[in-house]
PDB file of C-alpha atoms in Angstrom:
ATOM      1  CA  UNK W  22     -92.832  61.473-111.656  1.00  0.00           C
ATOM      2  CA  UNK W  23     -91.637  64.462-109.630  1.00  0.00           C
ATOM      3  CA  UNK W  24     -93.931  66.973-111.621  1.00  0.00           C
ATOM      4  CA  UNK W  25     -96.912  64.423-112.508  1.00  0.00           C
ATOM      5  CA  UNK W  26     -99.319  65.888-110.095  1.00  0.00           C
ATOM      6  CA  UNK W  27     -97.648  69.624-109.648  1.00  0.00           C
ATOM      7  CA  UNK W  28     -99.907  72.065-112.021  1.00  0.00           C
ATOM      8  CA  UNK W  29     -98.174  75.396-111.975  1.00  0.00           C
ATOM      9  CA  UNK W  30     -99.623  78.690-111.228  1.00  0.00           C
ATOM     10  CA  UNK W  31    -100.297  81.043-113.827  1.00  0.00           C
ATOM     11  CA  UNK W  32     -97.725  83.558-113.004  1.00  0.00           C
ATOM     12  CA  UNK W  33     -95.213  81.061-111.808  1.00  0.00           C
ATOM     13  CA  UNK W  34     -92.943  81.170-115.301  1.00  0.00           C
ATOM     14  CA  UNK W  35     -89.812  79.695-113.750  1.00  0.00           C
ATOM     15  CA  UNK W  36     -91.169  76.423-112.451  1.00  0.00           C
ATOM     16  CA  UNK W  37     -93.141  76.359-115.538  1.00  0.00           C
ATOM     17  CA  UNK W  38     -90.792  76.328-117.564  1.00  0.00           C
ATOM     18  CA  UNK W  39     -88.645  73.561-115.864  1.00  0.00           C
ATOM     19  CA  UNK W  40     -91.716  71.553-115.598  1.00  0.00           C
ATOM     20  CA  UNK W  41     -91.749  71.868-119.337  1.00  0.00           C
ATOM     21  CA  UNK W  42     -88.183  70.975-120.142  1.00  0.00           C
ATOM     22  CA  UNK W  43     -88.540  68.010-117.557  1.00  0.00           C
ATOM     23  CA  UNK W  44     -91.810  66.888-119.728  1.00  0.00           C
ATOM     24  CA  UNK W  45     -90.124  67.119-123.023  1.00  0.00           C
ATOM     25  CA  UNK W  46     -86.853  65.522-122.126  1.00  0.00           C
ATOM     26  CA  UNK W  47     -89.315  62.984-120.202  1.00  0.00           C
ATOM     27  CA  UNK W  48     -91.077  62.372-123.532  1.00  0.00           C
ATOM     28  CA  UNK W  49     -87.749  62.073-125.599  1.00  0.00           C
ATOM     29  CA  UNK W  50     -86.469  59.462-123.143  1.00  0.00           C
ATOM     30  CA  UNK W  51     -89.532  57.512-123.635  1.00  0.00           C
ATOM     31  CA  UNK W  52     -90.393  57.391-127.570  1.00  0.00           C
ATOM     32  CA  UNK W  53     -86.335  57.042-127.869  1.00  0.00           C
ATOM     33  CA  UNK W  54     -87.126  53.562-125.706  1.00  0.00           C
ATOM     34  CA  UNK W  55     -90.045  52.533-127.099  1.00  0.00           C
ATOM     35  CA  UNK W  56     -88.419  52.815-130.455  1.00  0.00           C
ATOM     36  CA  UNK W  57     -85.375  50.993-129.605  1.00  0.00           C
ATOM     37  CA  UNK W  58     -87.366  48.117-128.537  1.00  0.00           C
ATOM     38  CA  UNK W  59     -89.424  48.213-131.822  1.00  0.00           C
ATOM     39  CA  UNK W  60     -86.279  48.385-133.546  1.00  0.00           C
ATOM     40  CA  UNK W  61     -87.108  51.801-135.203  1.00  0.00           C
ATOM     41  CA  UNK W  62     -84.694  53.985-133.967  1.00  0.00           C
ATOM     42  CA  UNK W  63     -83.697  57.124-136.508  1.00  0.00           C
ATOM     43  CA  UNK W  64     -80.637  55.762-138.478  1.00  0.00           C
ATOM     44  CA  UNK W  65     -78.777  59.460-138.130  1.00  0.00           C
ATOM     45  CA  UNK W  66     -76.202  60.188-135.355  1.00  0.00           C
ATOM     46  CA  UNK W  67     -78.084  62.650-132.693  1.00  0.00           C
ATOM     47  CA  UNK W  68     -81.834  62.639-133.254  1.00  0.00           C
ATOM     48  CA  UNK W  69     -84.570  64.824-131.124  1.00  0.00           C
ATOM     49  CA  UNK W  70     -87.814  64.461-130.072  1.00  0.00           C
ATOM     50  CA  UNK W  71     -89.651  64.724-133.459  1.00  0.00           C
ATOM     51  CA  UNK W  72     -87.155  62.369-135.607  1.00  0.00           C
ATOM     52  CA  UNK W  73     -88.415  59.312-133.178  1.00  0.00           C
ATOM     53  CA  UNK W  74     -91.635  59.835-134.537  1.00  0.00           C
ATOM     54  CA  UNK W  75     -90.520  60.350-138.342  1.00  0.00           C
ATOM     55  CA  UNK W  76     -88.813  56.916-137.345  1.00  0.00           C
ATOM     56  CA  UNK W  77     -91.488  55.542-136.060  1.00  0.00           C
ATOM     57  CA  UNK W  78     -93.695  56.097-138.941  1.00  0.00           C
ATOM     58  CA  UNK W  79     -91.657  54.699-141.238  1.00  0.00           C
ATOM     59  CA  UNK W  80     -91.509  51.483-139.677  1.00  0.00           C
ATOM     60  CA  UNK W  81     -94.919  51.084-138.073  1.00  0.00           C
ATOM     61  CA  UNK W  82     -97.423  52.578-140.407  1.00  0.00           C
ATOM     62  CA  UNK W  83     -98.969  54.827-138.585  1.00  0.00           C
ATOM     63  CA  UNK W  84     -98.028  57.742-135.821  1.00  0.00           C
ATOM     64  CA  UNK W  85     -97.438  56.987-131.975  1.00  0.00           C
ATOM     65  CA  UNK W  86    -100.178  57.726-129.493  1.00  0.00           C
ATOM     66  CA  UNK W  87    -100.882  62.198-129.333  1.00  0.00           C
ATOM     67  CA  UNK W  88     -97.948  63.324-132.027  1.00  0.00           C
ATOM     68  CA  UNK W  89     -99.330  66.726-131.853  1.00  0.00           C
ATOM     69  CA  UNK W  90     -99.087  67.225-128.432  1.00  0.00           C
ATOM     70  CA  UNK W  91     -95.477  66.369-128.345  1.00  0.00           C
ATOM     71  CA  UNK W  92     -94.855  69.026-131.892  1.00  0.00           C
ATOM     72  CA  UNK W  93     -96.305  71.623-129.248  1.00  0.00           C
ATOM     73  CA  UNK W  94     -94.671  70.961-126.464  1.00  0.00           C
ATOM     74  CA  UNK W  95     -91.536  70.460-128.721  1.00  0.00           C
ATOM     75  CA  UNK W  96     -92.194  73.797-130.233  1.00  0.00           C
ATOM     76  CA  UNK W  97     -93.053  75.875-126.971  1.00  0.00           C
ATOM     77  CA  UNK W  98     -89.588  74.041-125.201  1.00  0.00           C
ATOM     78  CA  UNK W  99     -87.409  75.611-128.103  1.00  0.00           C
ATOM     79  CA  UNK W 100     -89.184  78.584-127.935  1.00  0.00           C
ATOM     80  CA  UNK W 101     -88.522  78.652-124.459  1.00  0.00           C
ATOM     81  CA  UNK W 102     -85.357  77.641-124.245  1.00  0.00           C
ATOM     82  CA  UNK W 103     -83.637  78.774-127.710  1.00  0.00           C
ATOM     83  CA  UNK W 104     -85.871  82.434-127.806  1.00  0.00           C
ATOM     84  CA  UNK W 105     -86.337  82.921-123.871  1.00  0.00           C
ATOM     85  CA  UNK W 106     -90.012  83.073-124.537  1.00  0.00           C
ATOM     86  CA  UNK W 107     -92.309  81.854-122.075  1.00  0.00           C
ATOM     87  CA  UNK W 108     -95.673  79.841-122.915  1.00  0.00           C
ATOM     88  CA  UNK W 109     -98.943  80.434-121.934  1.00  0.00           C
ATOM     89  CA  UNK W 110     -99.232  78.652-118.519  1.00  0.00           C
ATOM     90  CA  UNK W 111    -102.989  77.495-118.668  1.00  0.00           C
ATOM     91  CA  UNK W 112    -102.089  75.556-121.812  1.00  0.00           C
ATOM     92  CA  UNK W 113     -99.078  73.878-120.029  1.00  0.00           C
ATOM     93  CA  UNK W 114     -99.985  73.822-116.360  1.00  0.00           C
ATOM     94  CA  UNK W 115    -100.284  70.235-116.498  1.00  0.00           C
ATOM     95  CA  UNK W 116     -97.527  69.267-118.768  1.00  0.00           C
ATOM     96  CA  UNK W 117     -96.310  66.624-116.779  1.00  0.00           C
ATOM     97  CA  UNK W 118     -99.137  65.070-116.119  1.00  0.00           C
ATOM     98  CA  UNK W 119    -100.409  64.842-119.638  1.00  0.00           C
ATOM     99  CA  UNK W 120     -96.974  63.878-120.482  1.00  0.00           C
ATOM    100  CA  UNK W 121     -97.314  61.134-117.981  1.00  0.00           C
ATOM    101  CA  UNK W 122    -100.309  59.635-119.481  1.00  0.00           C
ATOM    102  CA  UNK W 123     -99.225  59.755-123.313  1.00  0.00           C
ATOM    103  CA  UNK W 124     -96.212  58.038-121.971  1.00  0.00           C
ATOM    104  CA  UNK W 125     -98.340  55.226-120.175  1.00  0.00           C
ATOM    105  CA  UNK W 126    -100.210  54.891-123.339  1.00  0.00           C
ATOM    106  CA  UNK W 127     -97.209  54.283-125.552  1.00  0.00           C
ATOM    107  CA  UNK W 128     -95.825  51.988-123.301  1.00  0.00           C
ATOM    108  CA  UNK W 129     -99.223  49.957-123.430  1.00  0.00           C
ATOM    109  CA  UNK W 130    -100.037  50.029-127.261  1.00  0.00           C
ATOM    110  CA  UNK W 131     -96.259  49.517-128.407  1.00  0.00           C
ATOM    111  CA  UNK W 132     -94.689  47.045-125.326  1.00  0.00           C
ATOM    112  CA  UNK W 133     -98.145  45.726-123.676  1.00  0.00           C
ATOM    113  CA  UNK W 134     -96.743  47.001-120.516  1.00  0.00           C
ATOM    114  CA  UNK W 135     -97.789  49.559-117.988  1.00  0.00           C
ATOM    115  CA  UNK W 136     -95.187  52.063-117.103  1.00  0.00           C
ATOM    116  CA  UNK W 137     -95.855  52.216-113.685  1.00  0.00           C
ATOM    117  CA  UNK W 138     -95.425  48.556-114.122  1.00  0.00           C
ATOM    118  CA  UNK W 139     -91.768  48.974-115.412  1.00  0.00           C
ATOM    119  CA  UNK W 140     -89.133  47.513-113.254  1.00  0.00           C
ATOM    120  CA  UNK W 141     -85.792  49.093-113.180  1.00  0.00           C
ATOM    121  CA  UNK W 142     -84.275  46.325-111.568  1.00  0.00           C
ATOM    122  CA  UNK W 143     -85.046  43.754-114.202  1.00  0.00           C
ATOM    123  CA  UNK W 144     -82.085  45.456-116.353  1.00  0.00           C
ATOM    124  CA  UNK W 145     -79.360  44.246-113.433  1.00  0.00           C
ATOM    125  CA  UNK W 146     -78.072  41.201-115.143  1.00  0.00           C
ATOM    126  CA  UNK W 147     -76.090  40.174-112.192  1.00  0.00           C
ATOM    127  CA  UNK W 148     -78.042  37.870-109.579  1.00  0.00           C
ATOM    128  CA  UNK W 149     -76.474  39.082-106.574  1.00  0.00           C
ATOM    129  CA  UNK W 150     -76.536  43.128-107.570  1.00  0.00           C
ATOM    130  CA  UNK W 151     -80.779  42.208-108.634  1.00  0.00           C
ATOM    131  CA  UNK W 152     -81.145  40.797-105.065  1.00  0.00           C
ATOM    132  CA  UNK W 153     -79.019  43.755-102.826  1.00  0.00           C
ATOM    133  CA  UNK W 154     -81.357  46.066-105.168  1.00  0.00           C
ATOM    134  CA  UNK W 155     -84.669  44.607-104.307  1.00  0.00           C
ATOM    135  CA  UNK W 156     -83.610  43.881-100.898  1.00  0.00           C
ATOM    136  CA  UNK W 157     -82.704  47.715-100.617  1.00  0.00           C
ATOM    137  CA  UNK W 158     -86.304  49.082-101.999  1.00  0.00           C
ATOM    138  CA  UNK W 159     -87.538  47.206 -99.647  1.00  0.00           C
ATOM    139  CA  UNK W 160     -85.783  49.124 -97.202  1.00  0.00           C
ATOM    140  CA  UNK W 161     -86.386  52.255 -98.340  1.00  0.00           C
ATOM    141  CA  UNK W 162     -89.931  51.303 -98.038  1.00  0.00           C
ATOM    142  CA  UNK W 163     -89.823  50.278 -94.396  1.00  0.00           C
ATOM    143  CA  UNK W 164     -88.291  53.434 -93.737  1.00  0.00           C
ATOM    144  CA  UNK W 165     -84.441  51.716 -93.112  1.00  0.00           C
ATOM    145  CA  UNK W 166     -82.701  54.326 -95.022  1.00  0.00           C
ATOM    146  CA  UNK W 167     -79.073  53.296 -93.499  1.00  0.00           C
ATOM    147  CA  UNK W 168     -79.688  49.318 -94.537  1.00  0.00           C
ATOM    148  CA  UNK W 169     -80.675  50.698 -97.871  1.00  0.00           C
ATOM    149  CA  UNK W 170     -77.605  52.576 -98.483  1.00  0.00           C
ATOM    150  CA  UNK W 171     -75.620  49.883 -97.163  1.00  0.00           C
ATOM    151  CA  UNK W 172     -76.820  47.272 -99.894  1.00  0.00           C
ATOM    152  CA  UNK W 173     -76.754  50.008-102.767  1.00  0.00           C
ATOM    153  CA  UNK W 174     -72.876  50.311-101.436  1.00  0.00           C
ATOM    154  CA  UNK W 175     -72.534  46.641-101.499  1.00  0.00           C
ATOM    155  CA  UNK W 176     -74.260  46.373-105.073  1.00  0.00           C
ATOM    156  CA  UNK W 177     -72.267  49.118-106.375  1.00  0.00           C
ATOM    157  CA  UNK W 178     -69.439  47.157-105.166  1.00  0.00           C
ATOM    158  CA  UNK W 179     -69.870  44.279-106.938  1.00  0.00           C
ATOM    159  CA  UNK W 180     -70.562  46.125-110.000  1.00  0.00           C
ATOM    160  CA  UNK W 181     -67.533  47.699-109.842  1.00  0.00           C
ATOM    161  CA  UNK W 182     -65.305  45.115-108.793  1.00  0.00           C
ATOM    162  CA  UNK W 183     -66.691  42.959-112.206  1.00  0.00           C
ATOM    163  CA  UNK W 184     -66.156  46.389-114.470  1.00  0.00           C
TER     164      UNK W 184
END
């Protein structure tokens, strides 16, 4: 979200290059989700970007939403970060907010769900630490920053008085 909307200058290789590694690890987080809840994860110990699709393939047929885009970007992020080399910036200006959209997409062909849709909170299992949550975003978003750190303290609290 924090780079979504940020292109980068041309000669601007430094945030460029963290906008990239924030895409890719972005992306990684994502298909890595989206395959666990299709129940296609890679069956070998540490997989990267590219095995989630191999794994995806396999079980589903067919290849998730722009897996070209994501072999580029996978390719110019270890070029980047394994060879120091820096991409062209006016093919990855807008990495995150391409990034952004494949993302939405996967989450609406594979889960029939929007990702700006997702809701953190629904993965609190505990009634009491859901409600303190929602009770402090809507804090936040009233502008009562010290109530909403109070009821994060209070959920945290509970969560690790049960743990």
């Amino acid at each position: 979200e924090k780079i979504r909307f940020q292109p980068v200058a041309a000669h601007d290789r430094h945030t460029l290059a963290a906008n990239i590694i924030a895409a890719h690890d972005a992306a990684e987080l994502a298909i890595a989700s989206v395959c666990d809840q299709l129940g296609c994860l890679p069956q070998k110990g540490v997989s990267y970007l590219m095995d989630y699709f191999e794994s995806y393939k396999k079980t589903r047929g067919n290849d998730p939403h722009a897996k070209e885009y994501f072999r580029n970007l996978n390719t110019a992020r270890n070029s980047l970060k394994h060879q120091g080399l820096f991409p062209d910036a006016r093919q990855w200006s807008r990495v995150g907010e391409i990034v952004f959209q494949h993302i939405t997409k996967w989450c609406w062909d594979d889960l029939t769900v929007s990702l700006t849709e997702l809701d953190e909170s629904a993965l609190l299992l505990d009634a009491n630490v859901k409600r303190l949550y929602d009770e402090a975003r809507q804090s936040a978003a009233q502008g009562d920053f010290k109530g909403t750190l109070e009821k994060l303290a209070l959920a945290l609290s509970i969560v690790f008085q049960e743990n």
